[in-house]
PDB file of C-alpha atoms and ligand atoms in Angstrom:
ATOM      1  CA  MET A  84      50.381 113.537 160.140  1.00 85.00           C
ATOM      2  CA  LEU A  85      49.488 110.778 157.663  1.00 92.00           C
ATOM      3  CA  GLY A  86      46.684 109.638 159.982  1.00 91.00           C
ATOM      4  CA  ALA A  87      45.270 113.171 159.970  1.00 93.00           C
ATOM      5  CA  ALA A  88      45.456 113.266 156.168  1.00 93.00           C
ATOM      6  CA  ARG A  89      43.559 109.955 155.985  1.00 95.00           C
ATOM      7  CA  ASP A  90      41.002 111.221 158.516  1.00 92.00           C
ATOM      8  CA  ASP A  91      40.370 114.127 156.139  1.00 92.00           C
ATOM      9  CA  GLY A  92      39.644 111.594 153.423  1.00 94.00           C
ATOM     10  CA  SER A  93      42.979 111.941 151.643  1.00 95.00           C
ATOM     11  CA  SER A  94      44.710 108.985 150.042  1.00 97.00           C
ATOM     12  CA  VAL A  95      48.394 108.685 150.980  1.00 98.00           C
ATOM     13  CA  GLY A  96      51.257 107.985 148.552  1.00 98.00           C
ATOM     14  CA  LEU A  97      54.616 106.857 149.939  1.00 98.00           C
ATOM     15  CA  VAL A  98      58.018 107.008 148.218  1.00 98.00           C
ATOM     16  CA  THR A  99      60.847 105.458 150.227  1.00 98.00           C
ATOM     17  CA  THR A 100      64.385 106.505 149.274  1.00 98.00           C
ATOM     18  CA  MET A 101      67.944 106.674 150.523  1.00 98.00           C
ATOM     19  CA  GLY A 102      68.257 110.282 149.350  1.00 97.00           C
ATOM     20  CA  ALA A 103      70.688 111.717 146.787  1.00 96.00           C
ATOM     21  CA  LEU A 104      67.476 112.259 144.858  1.00 97.00           C
ATOM     22  CA  HIS A 105      67.418 112.318 141.068  1.00 98.00           C
ATOM     23  CA  GLN A 106      64.810 112.206 138.324  1.00 98.00           C
ATOM     24  CA  GLY A 107      64.280 108.465 138.931  1.00 98.00           C
ATOM     25  CA  HIS A 108      63.096 109.167 142.477  1.00 98.00           C
ATOM     26  CA  LEU A 109      61.095 112.181 141.310  1.00 98.00           C
ATOM     27  CA  SER A 110      59.275 110.040 138.733  1.00 98.00           C
ATOM     28  CA  LEU A 111      57.936 108.013 141.675  1.00 98.00           C
ATOM     29  CA  VAL A 112      56.774 111.246 143.336  1.00 98.00           C
ATOM     30  CA  GLU A 113      55.036 112.228 140.090  1.00 98.00           C
ATOM     31  CA  ALA A 114      53.314 108.833 139.906  1.00 98.00           C
ATOM     32  CA  ALA A 115      52.219 109.224 143.543  1.00 98.00           C
ATOM     33  CA  HIS A 116      50.806 112.683 142.800  1.00 98.00           C
ATOM     34  CA  ARG A 117      48.779 111.268 139.914  1.00 98.00           C
ATOM     35  CA  ASP A 118      47.078 108.699 142.188  1.00 98.00           C
ATOM     36  CA  CYS A 119      47.136 110.167 145.709  1.00 98.00           C
ATOM     37  CA  ASP A 120      46.075 113.322 147.563  1.00 98.00           C
ATOM     38  CA  PHE A 121      48.940 113.416 150.072  1.00 98.00           C
ATOM     39  CA  VAL A 122      52.462 112.436 149.032  1.00 98.00           C
ATOM     40  CA  THR A 123      55.225 111.652 151.485  1.00 98.00           C
ATOM     41  CA  VAL A 124      58.895 110.839 150.839  1.00 98.00           C
ATOM     42  CA  THR A 125      61.194 109.092 153.287  1.00 98.00           C
ATOM     43  CA  ILE A 126      64.946 109.691 153.155  1.00 98.00           C
ATOM     44  CA  PHE A 127      66.988 107.220 155.162  1.00 98.00           C
ATOM     45  CA  VAL A 128      70.311 105.589 154.339  1.00 97.00           C
ATOM     46  CA  ASN A 129      69.553 102.299 156.040  1.00 97.00           C
ATOM     47  CA  PRO A 130      72.744 100.827 157.557  1.00 96.00           C
ATOM     48  CA  THR A 131      71.308  97.320 157.913  1.00 95.00           C
ATOM     49  CA  GLN A 132      71.047  96.802 154.162  1.00 95.00           C
ATOM     50  CA  PHE A 133      74.715  97.563 153.485  1.00 94.00           C
ATOM     51  CA  GLY A 134      77.227  94.719 153.636  1.00 89.00           C
ATOM     52  CA  GLU A 135      80.423  96.705 153.403  1.00 84.00           C
ATOM     53  CA  ALA A 136      80.951  99.514 155.950  1.00 85.00           C
ATOM     54  CA  ALA A 137      82.915 101.442 153.333  1.00 82.00           C
ATOM     55  CA  ASP A 138      79.951 101.369 150.939  1.00 87.00           C
ATOM     56  CA  LEU A 139      77.685 102.771 153.673  1.00 92.00           C
ATOM     57  CA  ALA A 140      80.183 105.474 154.636  1.00 92.00           C
ATOM     58  CA  ALA A 141      80.651 106.520 151.012  1.00 90.00           C
ATOM     59  CA  TYR A 142      76.938 106.577 150.143  1.00 92.00           C
ATOM     60  CA  PRO A 143      76.099 110.094 148.843  1.00 92.00           C
ATOM     61  CA  ARG A 144      74.153 112.257 151.285  1.00 94.00           C
ATOM     62  CA  ASP A 145      72.814 115.776 150.712  1.00 95.00           C
ATOM     63  CA  LEU A 146      69.706 116.292 152.831  1.00 97.00           C
ATOM     64  CA  GLY A 147      69.458 120.037 152.068  1.00 98.00           C
ATOM     65  CA  ALA A 148      69.355 119.448 148.306  1.00 98.00           C
ATOM     66  CA  ASP A 149      66.949 116.509 148.743  1.00 98.00           C
ATOM     67  CA  LEU A 150      64.489 118.559 150.803  1.00 98.00           C
ATOM     68  CA  LEU A 151      64.611 121.356 148.223  1.00 98.00           C
ATOM     69  CA  LEU A 152      63.833 118.860 145.436  1.00 98.00           C
ATOM     70  CA  CYS A 153      60.960 117.453 147.520  1.00 98.00           C
ATOM     71  CA  GLU A 154      59.562 120.950 148.009  1.00 98.00           C
ATOM     72  CA  GLN A 155      59.860 121.749 144.304  1.00 98.00           C
ATOM     73  CA  ALA A 156      58.137 118.457 143.476  1.00 98.00           C
ATOM     74  CA  GLY A 157      55.190 119.369 145.727  1.00 98.00           C
ATOM     75  CA  VAL A 158      55.875 116.670 148.318  1.00 98.00           C
ATOM     76  CA  ASP A 159      53.509 117.192 151.263  1.00 98.00           C
ATOM     77  CA  ALA A 160      55.738 115.681 153.952  1.00 98.00           C
ATOM     78  CA  ALA A 161      59.334 114.442 154.041  1.00 98.00           C
ATOM     79  CA  PHE A 162      60.535 112.078 156.766  1.00 98.00           C
ATOM     80  CA  ALA A 163      64.311 111.966 157.202  1.00 98.00           C
ATOM     81  CA  PRO A 164      65.006 110.148 160.479  1.00 98.00           C
ATOM     82  CA  SER A 165      68.461 109.660 161.966  1.00 97.00           C
ATOM     83  CA  THR A 166      69.821 106.143 162.483  1.00 97.00           C
ATOM     84  CA  GLU A 167      69.180 106.577 166.232  1.00 97.00           C
ATOM     85  CA  GLU A 168      65.544 107.478 165.575  1.00 97.00           C
ATOM     86  CA  MET A 169      65.021 104.427 163.383  1.00 97.00           C
ATOM     87  CA  TYR A 170      67.045 102.031 165.549  1.00 97.00           C
ATOM     88  CA  PRO A 171      67.098 103.475 169.113  1.00 96.00           C
ATOM     89  CA  SER A 172      68.340 100.161 170.536  1.00 96.00           C
ATOM     90  CA  GLY A 173      70.943  99.569 167.840  1.00 94.00           C
ATOM     91  CA  PRO A 174      70.539  97.033 165.036  1.00 93.00           C
ATOM     92  CA  PRO A 175      67.147  95.351 165.573  1.00 95.00           C
ATOM     93  CA  ALA A 176      66.979  91.855 167.044  1.00 96.00           C
ATOM     94  CA  THR A 177      63.846  91.168 165.024  1.00 97.00           C
ATOM     95  CA  VAL A 178      64.624  90.866 161.337  1.00 97.00           C
ATOM     96  CA  VAL A 179      62.204  90.249 158.484  1.00 98.00           C
ATOM     97  CA  SER A 180      63.580  87.454 156.305  1.00 98.00           C
ATOM     98  CA  PRO A 181      62.277  87.408 152.726  1.00 98.00           C
ATOM     99  CA  GLY A 182      63.194  83.725 152.252  1.00 96.00           C
ATOM    100  CA  PRO A 183      64.845  82.156 149.184  1.00 96.00           C
ATOM    101  CA  ILE A 184      64.523  85.202 146.932  1.00 96.00           C
ATOM    102  CA  ALA A 185      66.875  87.046 149.282  1.00 95.00           C
ATOM    103  CA  SER A 186      69.780  84.786 148.388  1.00 95.00           C
ATOM    104  CA  THR A 187      69.691  84.920 144.575  1.00 97.00           C
ATOM    105  CA  LEU A 188      71.010  87.575 142.173  1.00 97.00           C
ATOM    106  CA  GLU A 189      71.588  90.742 144.253  1.00 97.00           C
ATOM    107  CA  GLY A 190      71.123  88.698 147.414  1.00 97.00           C
ATOM    108  CA  ALA A 191      73.912  86.300 146.398  1.00 96.00           C
ATOM    109  CA  SER A 192      76.332  89.192 145.951  1.00 93.00           C
ATOM    110  CA  ARG A 193      75.037  91.119 148.965  1.00 93.00           C
ATOM    111  CA  PRO A 194      74.197  88.695 151.806  1.00 94.00           C
ATOM    112  CA  GLY A 195      71.740  90.202 154.288  1.00 95.00           C
ATOM    113  CA  HIS A 196      70.816  93.034 151.923  1.00 96.00           C
ATOM    114  CA  PHE A 197      67.165  92.103 151.384  1.00 98.00           C
ATOM    115  CA  ALA A 198      66.588  91.256 155.049  1.00 98.00           C
ATOM    116  CA  GLY A 199      67.789  94.794 155.804  1.00 98.00           C
ATOM    117  CA  VAL A 200      65.485  96.202 153.116  1.00 98.00           C
ATOM    118  CA  ALA A 201      62.465  94.139 154.237  1.00 98.00           C
ATOM    119  CA  THR A 202      63.008  95.066 157.896  1.00 98.00           C
ATOM    120  CA  VAL A 203      63.310  98.808 157.335  1.00 98.00           C
ATOM    121  CA  LEU A 204      60.350  98.799 154.927  1.00 98.00           C
ATOM    122  CA  THR A 205      58.226  96.932 157.461  1.00 98.00           C
ATOM    123  CA  LYS A 206      59.046  99.688 159.956  1.00 98.00           C
ATOM    124  CA  LEU A 207      58.367 102.474 157.443  1.00 98.00           C
ATOM    125  CA  PHE A 208      55.120 100.869 156.244  1.00 98.00           C
ATOM    126  CA  THR A 209      53.999 100.452 159.867  1.00 97.00           C
ATOM    127  CA  LEU A 210      54.753 104.104 160.591  1.00 97.00           C
ATOM    128  CA  ALA A 211      53.000 105.235 157.404  1.00 97.00           C
ATOM    129  CA  GLY A 212      49.851 103.107 157.757  1.00 97.00           C
ATOM    130  CA  GLU A 213      47.456 102.532 154.878  1.00 97.00           C
ATOM    131  CA  CYS A 214      48.995 103.890 151.702  1.00 98.00           C
ATOM    132  CA  THR A 215      50.105 103.259 148.152  1.00 98.00           C
ATOM    133  CA  ALA A 216      53.890 102.812 147.947  1.00 98.00           C
ATOM    134  CA  TYR A 217      55.864 103.489 144.770  1.00 99.00           C
ATOM    135  CA  PHE A 218      58.987 101.544 143.812  1.00 98.00           C
ATOM    136  CA  GLY A 219      61.202 101.716 140.739  1.00 98.00           C
ATOM    137  CA  GLU A 220      61.565  98.771 138.390  1.00 98.00           C
ATOM    138  CA  LYS A 221      65.229  99.818 138.314  1.00 98.00           C
ATOM    139  CA  ASP A 222      65.612  97.701 141.483  1.00 98.00           C
ATOM    140  CA  TYR A 223      63.477  94.912 140.116  1.00 98.00           C
ATOM    141  CA  GLN A 224      64.373  92.242 142.658  1.00 98.00           C
ATOM    142  CA  GLN A 225      63.601  94.715 145.442  1.00 98.00           C
ATOM    143  CA  LEU A 226      60.172  95.298 143.889  1.00 98.00           C
ATOM    144  CA  VAL A 227      59.529  91.546 143.887  1.00 98.00           C
ATOM    145  CA  VAL A 228      60.676  91.312 147.524  1.00 98.00           C
ATOM    146  CA  VAL A 229      58.381  94.212 148.524  1.00 98.00           C
ATOM    147  CA  ARG A 230      55.351  92.669 146.810  1.00 98.00           C
ATOM    148  CA  GLN A 231      56.020  89.395 148.638  1.00 98.00           C
ATOM    149  CA  LEU A 232      56.546  91.207 151.972  1.00 98.00           C
ATOM    150  CA  VAL A 233      53.238  93.073 151.741  1.00 98.00           C
ATOM    151  CA  HIS A 234      51.392  89.924 150.663  1.00 98.00           C
ATOM    152  CA  ASP A 235      52.919  87.643 153.303  1.00 98.00           C
ATOM    153  CA  LEU A 236      52.500  90.048 156.242  1.00 98.00           C
ATOM    154  CA  ASP A 237      49.102  91.481 155.182  1.00 98.00           C
ATOM    155  CA  LEU A 238      50.457  95.016 155.306  1.00 98.00           C
ATOM    156  CA  PRO A 239      47.887  97.679 154.327  1.00 98.00           C
ATOM    157  CA  VAL A 240      50.013  98.871 151.435  1.00 98.00           C
ATOM    158  CA  ALA A 241      49.305  98.809 147.697  1.00 98.00           C
ATOM    159  CA  VAL A 242      52.599  98.430 145.835  1.00 98.00           C
ATOM    160  CA  ARG A 243      53.101 100.120 142.471  1.00 98.00           C
ATOM    161  CA  GLY A 244      56.093  99.444 140.225  1.00 98.00           C
ATOM    162  CA  CYS A 245      57.201 102.369 138.042  1.00 98.00           C
ATOM    163  CA  PRO A 246      59.358 102.353 134.872  1.00 98.00           C
ATOM    164  CA  THR A 247      63.106 102.953 135.052  1.00 98.00           C
ATOM    165  CA  VAL A 248      64.162 106.516 134.197  1.00 98.00           C
ATOM    166  CA  ARG A 249      67.190 106.573 131.893  1.00 98.00           C
ATOM    167  CA  GLU A 250      69.708 109.002 130.471  1.00 98.00           C
ATOM    168  CA  PRO A 251      69.103 109.725 126.763  1.00 98.00           C
ATOM    169  CA  ASP A 252      71.714 107.072 125.854  1.00 97.00           C
ATOM    170  CA  GLY A 253      69.988 104.407 127.970  1.00 98.00           C
ATOM    171  CA  LEU A 254      72.020 104.404 131.180  1.00 98.00           C
ATOM    172  CA  ALA A 255      69.656 103.939 134.135  1.00 98.00           C
ATOM    173  CA  LEU A 256      69.769 106.854 136.566  1.00 98.00           C
ATOM    174  CA  SER A 257      71.392 105.840 139.844  1.00 97.00           C
ATOM    175  CA  SER A 258      72.798 107.686 142.824  1.00 94.00           C
ATOM    176  CA  ARG A 259      75.960 105.620 142.257  1.00 94.00           C
ATOM    177  CA  ASN A 260      76.583 106.944 138.713  1.00 96.00           C
ATOM    178  CA  ARG A 261      78.210 110.065 140.188  1.00 94.00           C
ATOM    179  CA  TRP A 262      81.224 107.957 141.210  1.00 95.00           C
ATOM    180  CA  LEU A 263      82.030 106.981 137.630  1.00 97.00           C
ATOM    181  CA  SER A 264      84.873 108.665 135.739  1.00 97.00           C
ATOM    182  CA  HIS A 265      84.259 109.757 132.154  1.00 98.00           C
ATOM    183  CA  ASP A 266      85.599 106.429 130.888  1.00 98.00           C
ATOM    184  CA  GLY A 267      83.594 104.547 133.514  1.00 98.00           C
ATOM    185  CA  ARG A 268      80.442 106.351 132.433  1.00 97.00           C
ATOM    186  CA  VAL A 269      81.067 105.194 128.847  1.00 97.00           C
ATOM    187  CA  ALA A 270      81.781 101.632 130.022  1.00 97.00           C
ATOM    188  CA  ALA A 271      78.627 101.584 132.168  1.00 98.00           C
ATOM    189  CA  LEU A 272      76.567 101.612 128.973  1.00 98.00           C
ATOM    190  CA  SER A 273      77.587  97.945 128.606  1.00 98.00           C
ATOM    191  CA  LEU A 274      74.721  97.082 130.959  1.00 98.00           C
ATOM    192  CA  TRP A 275      72.168  98.707 128.667  1.00 98.00           C
ATOM    193  CA  ARG A 276      73.819  97.163 125.585  1.00 98.00           C
ATOM    194  CA  ALA A 277      73.750  93.715 127.207  1.00 98.00           C
ATOM    195  CA  LEU A 278      70.036  94.059 127.943  1.00 98.00           C
ATOM    196  CA  GLY A 279      69.460  95.248 124.367  1.00 98.00           C
ATOM    197  CA  ALA A 280      71.335  92.235 122.987  1.00 98.00           C
ATOM    198  CA  GLY A 281      69.295  89.902 125.189  1.00 98.00           C
ATOM    199  CA  ARG A 282      65.990  91.513 124.284  1.00 98.00           C
ATOM    200  CA  LEU A 283      66.797  91.349 120.565  1.00 97.00           C
ATOM    201  CA  LEU A 284      67.398  87.611 120.825  1.00 97.00           C
ATOM    202  CA  VAL A 285      64.225  86.982 122.845  1.00 97.00           C
ATOM    203  CA  GLU A 286      62.102  89.019 120.473  1.00 96.00           C
ATOM    204  CA  GLY A 287      63.765  87.304 117.524  1.00 95.00           C
ATOM    205  CA  GLY A 288      62.460  83.960 118.754  1.00 94.00           C
ATOM    206  CA  GLU A 289      65.412  82.534 120.727  1.00 95.00           C
ATOM    207  CA  SER A 290      63.858  80.138 123.219  1.00 93.00           C
ATOM    208  CA  ASP A 291      67.017  78.952 124.991  1.00 97.00           C
ATOM    209  CA  ALA A 292      67.559  81.103 128.080  1.00 97.00           C
ATOM    210  CA  GLY A 293      71.196  79.943 128.252  1.00 98.00           C
ATOM    211  CA  ALA A 294      71.914  81.388 124.802  1.00 98.00           C
ATOM    212  CA  VAL A 295      70.339  84.717 125.765  1.00 98.00           C
ATOM    213  CA  GLU A 296      72.296  84.836 129.029  1.00 98.00           C
ATOM    214  CA  ALA A 297      75.564  84.021 127.246  1.00 98.00           C
ATOM    215  CA  ALA A 298      74.999  86.837 124.732  1.00 98.00           C
ATOM    216  CA  MET A 299      74.237  89.299 127.533  1.00 98.00           C
ATOM    217  CA  LEU A 300      77.333  88.233 129.477  1.00 98.00           C
ATOM    218  CA  THR A 301      79.520  88.720 126.388  1.00 97.00           C
ATOM    219  CA  ALA A 302      78.104  92.212 125.803  1.00 98.00           C
ATOM    220  CA  LEU A 303      78.490  93.046 129.504  1.00 97.00           C
ATOM    221  CA  GLY A 304      82.141  92.041 129.537  1.00 95.00           C
ATOM    222  CA  ALA A 305      82.972  93.743 126.230  1.00 94.00           C
ATOM    223  CA  SER A 306      84.485  96.709 128.055  1.00 94.00           C
ATOM    224  CA  PRO A 307      87.655  96.021 130.067  1.00 95.00           C
ATOM    225  CA  LEU A 308      86.375  98.405 132.762  1.00 97.00           C
ATOM    226  CA  VAL A 309      83.358  96.178 133.506  1.00 97.00           C
ATOM    227  CA  VAL A 310      83.575  93.158 135.791  1.00 97.00           C
ATOM    228  CA  PRO A 311      80.351  91.235 135.086  1.00 97.00           C
ATOM    229  CA  ASP A 312      78.480  89.725 138.020  1.00 97.00           C
ATOM    230  CA  TYR A 313      75.392  88.134 136.465  1.00 98.00           C
ATOM    231  CA  ALA A 314      73.265  88.207 133.343  1.00 98.00           C
ATOM    232  CA  VAL A 315      70.069  86.193 133.659  1.00 98.00           C
ATOM    233  CA  ALA A 316      66.660  85.591 132.155  1.00 98.00           C
ATOM    234  CA  ALA A 317      64.108  85.042 134.913  1.00 97.00           C
ATOM    235  CA  ASP A 318      60.402  84.660 135.527  1.00 97.00           C
ATOM    236  CA  PRO A 319      59.044  88.231 135.883  1.00 96.00           C
ATOM    237  CA  ILE A 320      56.864  87.433 138.916  1.00 95.00           C
ATOM    238  CA  SER A 321      59.002  85.044 140.985  1.00 95.00           C
ATOM    239  CA  LEU A 322      62.466  85.760 139.527  1.00 96.00           C
ATOM    240  CA  GLU A 323      62.993  81.983 139.367  1.00 95.00           C
ATOM    241  CA  PRO A 324      65.491  81.073 136.641  1.00 93.00           C
ATOM    242  CA  VAL A 325      63.908  79.902 133.390  1.00 94.00           C
ATOM    243  CA  GLU A 326      65.367  77.489 130.859  1.00 93.00           C
ATOM    244  CA  THR A 327      62.923  77.813 127.999  1.00 93.00           C
ATOM    245  CA  LEU A 328      61.624  81.254 127.150  1.00 93.00           C
ATOM    246  CA  GLU A 329      57.861  81.584 126.880  1.00 89.00           C
ATOM    247  CA  ASN A 330      55.747  84.739 126.958  1.00 90.00           C
ATOM    248  CA  GLU A 331      57.218  87.396 129.279  1.00 95.00           C
ATOM    249  CA  VAL A 332      60.676  87.226 130.773  1.00 97.00           C
ATOM    250  CA  ARG A 333      62.764  89.647 132.843  1.00 98.00           C
ATOM    251  CA  LEU A 334      66.373  90.163 131.813  1.00 98.00           C
ATOM    252  CA  LEU A 335      68.638  91.308 134.626  1.00 98.00           C
ATOM    253  CA  VAL A 336      72.327  92.256 134.648  1.00 98.00           C
ATOM    254  CA  ALA A 337      74.807  93.402 137.277  1.00 98.00           C
ATOM    255  CA  GLY A 338      78.452  94.309 137.209  1.00 98.00           C
ATOM    256  CA  ARG A 339      81.144  96.462 138.705  1.00 97.00           C
ATOM    257  CA  VAL A 340      82.439  99.437 136.765  1.00 97.00           C
ATOM    258  CA  GLU A 341      85.534 100.953 138.384  1.00 95.00           C
ATOM    259  CA  SER A 342      84.388  99.132 141.544  1.00 90.00           C
ATOM    260  CA  VAL A 343      80.966 100.842 141.432  1.00 94.00           C
ATOM    261  CA  ARG A 344      78.300  98.146 141.508  1.00 95.00           C
ATOM    262  CA  LEU A 345      75.595  98.800 138.896  1.00 98.00           C
ATOM    263  CA  ILE A 346      72.397  96.882 138.100  1.00 98.00           C
ATOM    264  CA  ASP A 347      69.780  97.137 135.381  1.00 98.00           C
ATOM    265  CA  ASN A 348      66.954  95.108 133.873  1.00 98.00           C
ATOM    266  CA  VAL A 349      64.282  95.125 131.173  1.00 98.00           C
ATOM    267  CA  ALA A 350      61.172  93.193 130.247  1.00 98.00           C
ATOM    268  CA  ALA A 351      61.296  91.103 127.061  1.00 97.00           C
ATOM    269  CA  SER A 352      58.471  89.263 125.338  1.00 95.00           C
ATOM    270  CA  VAL A 353      58.701  86.216 123.183  1.00 89.00           C
ATOM    271  CA  LYS A 354      56.775  86.970 120.001  1.00 76.00           C
ATOM    272  CA  ILE A 355      54.129  84.309 119.461  1.00 67.00           C
ATOM    273  CA  SER A 356      53.966  83.685 115.709  1.00 62.00           C
ATOM    274  CA  ALA A 357      50.453  83.355 114.310  1.00 55.00           C
TER     275      ALA A 357
HETATM  276  P1  AMP B 401      67.132 104.339 146.462  1.00 89.69           P
HETATM  277  O1  AMP B 401      67.215 105.741 146.958  1.00 89.69           O
HETATM  278  O2  AMP B 401      68.243 103.948 145.540  1.00 89.69           O
HETATM  279  O3  AMP B 401      66.869 103.342 147.562  1.00 89.69           O
HETATM  280  O4  AMP B 401      65.832 104.274 145.542  1.00 89.69           O
HETATM  281  C1  AMP B 401      64.585 104.664 146.030  1.00 89.69           C
HETATM  282  C2  AMP B 401      63.526 104.290 145.030  1.00 89.69           C
HETATM  283  O5  AMP B 401      63.791 104.941 143.782  1.00 89.69           O
HETATM  284  C3  AMP B 401      63.492 102.784 144.719  1.00 89.69           C
HETATM  285  O6  AMP B 401      62.147 102.359 144.593  1.00 89.69           O
HETATM  286  C4  AMP B 401      64.234 102.702 143.418  1.00 89.69           C
HETATM  287  O7  AMP B 401      63.877 101.580 142.637  1.00 89.69           O
HETATM  288  C5  AMP B 401      63.786 103.990 142.747  1.00 89.69           C
HETATM  289  N1  AMP B 401      64.709 104.375 141.671  1.00 89.69           N
HETATM  290  C6  AMP B 401      66.051 104.520 141.751  1.00 89.69           C
HETATM  291  N2  AMP B 401      66.577 104.803 140.534  1.00 89.69           N
HETATM  292  C7  AMP B 401      65.518 104.822 139.667  1.00 89.69           C
HETATM  293  C8  AMP B 401      65.392 105.044 138.261  1.00 89.69           C
HETATM  294  N3  AMP B 401      66.448 105.306 137.489  1.00 89.69           N
HETATM  295  N4  AMP B 401      64.156 104.994 137.716  1.00 89.69           N
HETATM  296  C9  AMP B 401      63.063 104.723 138.487  1.00 89.69           C
HETATM  297  N5  AMP B 401      63.129 104.508 139.815  1.00 89.69           N
HETATM  298  C10 AMP B 401      64.317 104.552 140.396  1.00 89.69           C
END
């Protein structure tokens, strides 16, 4: 179907998701519509990127609602394969390993996660063929992994990062937010506050990454319902840790709120004084 669209001269936009679609996903569809003639969405809860079986089993699924949202958003084709269709021989023997970046930050907390992501995306990109693929900055490390994957394997895919869609109070939209209680929802704002505290310091001229990270960690742990995982300042391209802040930096935080794992990040720029 995508080949036929390309044969007709259409450009193809691809949005890969695990379903439970919300406005964050739909913002990627909107971005794809702005650039491309034919927009396709994949919906697949990929078992190989989950560490804990319970997390996979509990992941929200509502294909009927997702397909309706796709239709309303003008998606030209939705691809929602079963696990058997994606992995007819069971978990694949061939796995795409993203290297060192896969074992830091999210990768440190979720061993095997990015190999699962890189493997399923290699399959989806191969099925899709030449296209532009849209990914949210919400999952910033994933975006970095995808850019590296496409570069290293010469895949015919242009990768576009899109801004994080947030609730009016700043909480990043996530399929996992639905598991939070009212109090958990309030506590989850600690992630956004931590990033705000970090950004304020960076923009105020703080050059010591350790001081920025410590302030973010304090803000993250301010609520007793939040168990902080990490709060780091990293190079925006490589996600390597930085010690001295210069120019652009990416601030990333992660924590568990009522056992729901949440992540968020923002860009911050060191102001160069004239
Ligand atoms: P997921 O279904 O969680 O695998 O996400 C599918 C795509 O949607 C990924 O590229 C995510 O980064 C992106 N996404 C998820 N939440 C948001 C958000 N709040 N804003 C922008 N993009 C998002």
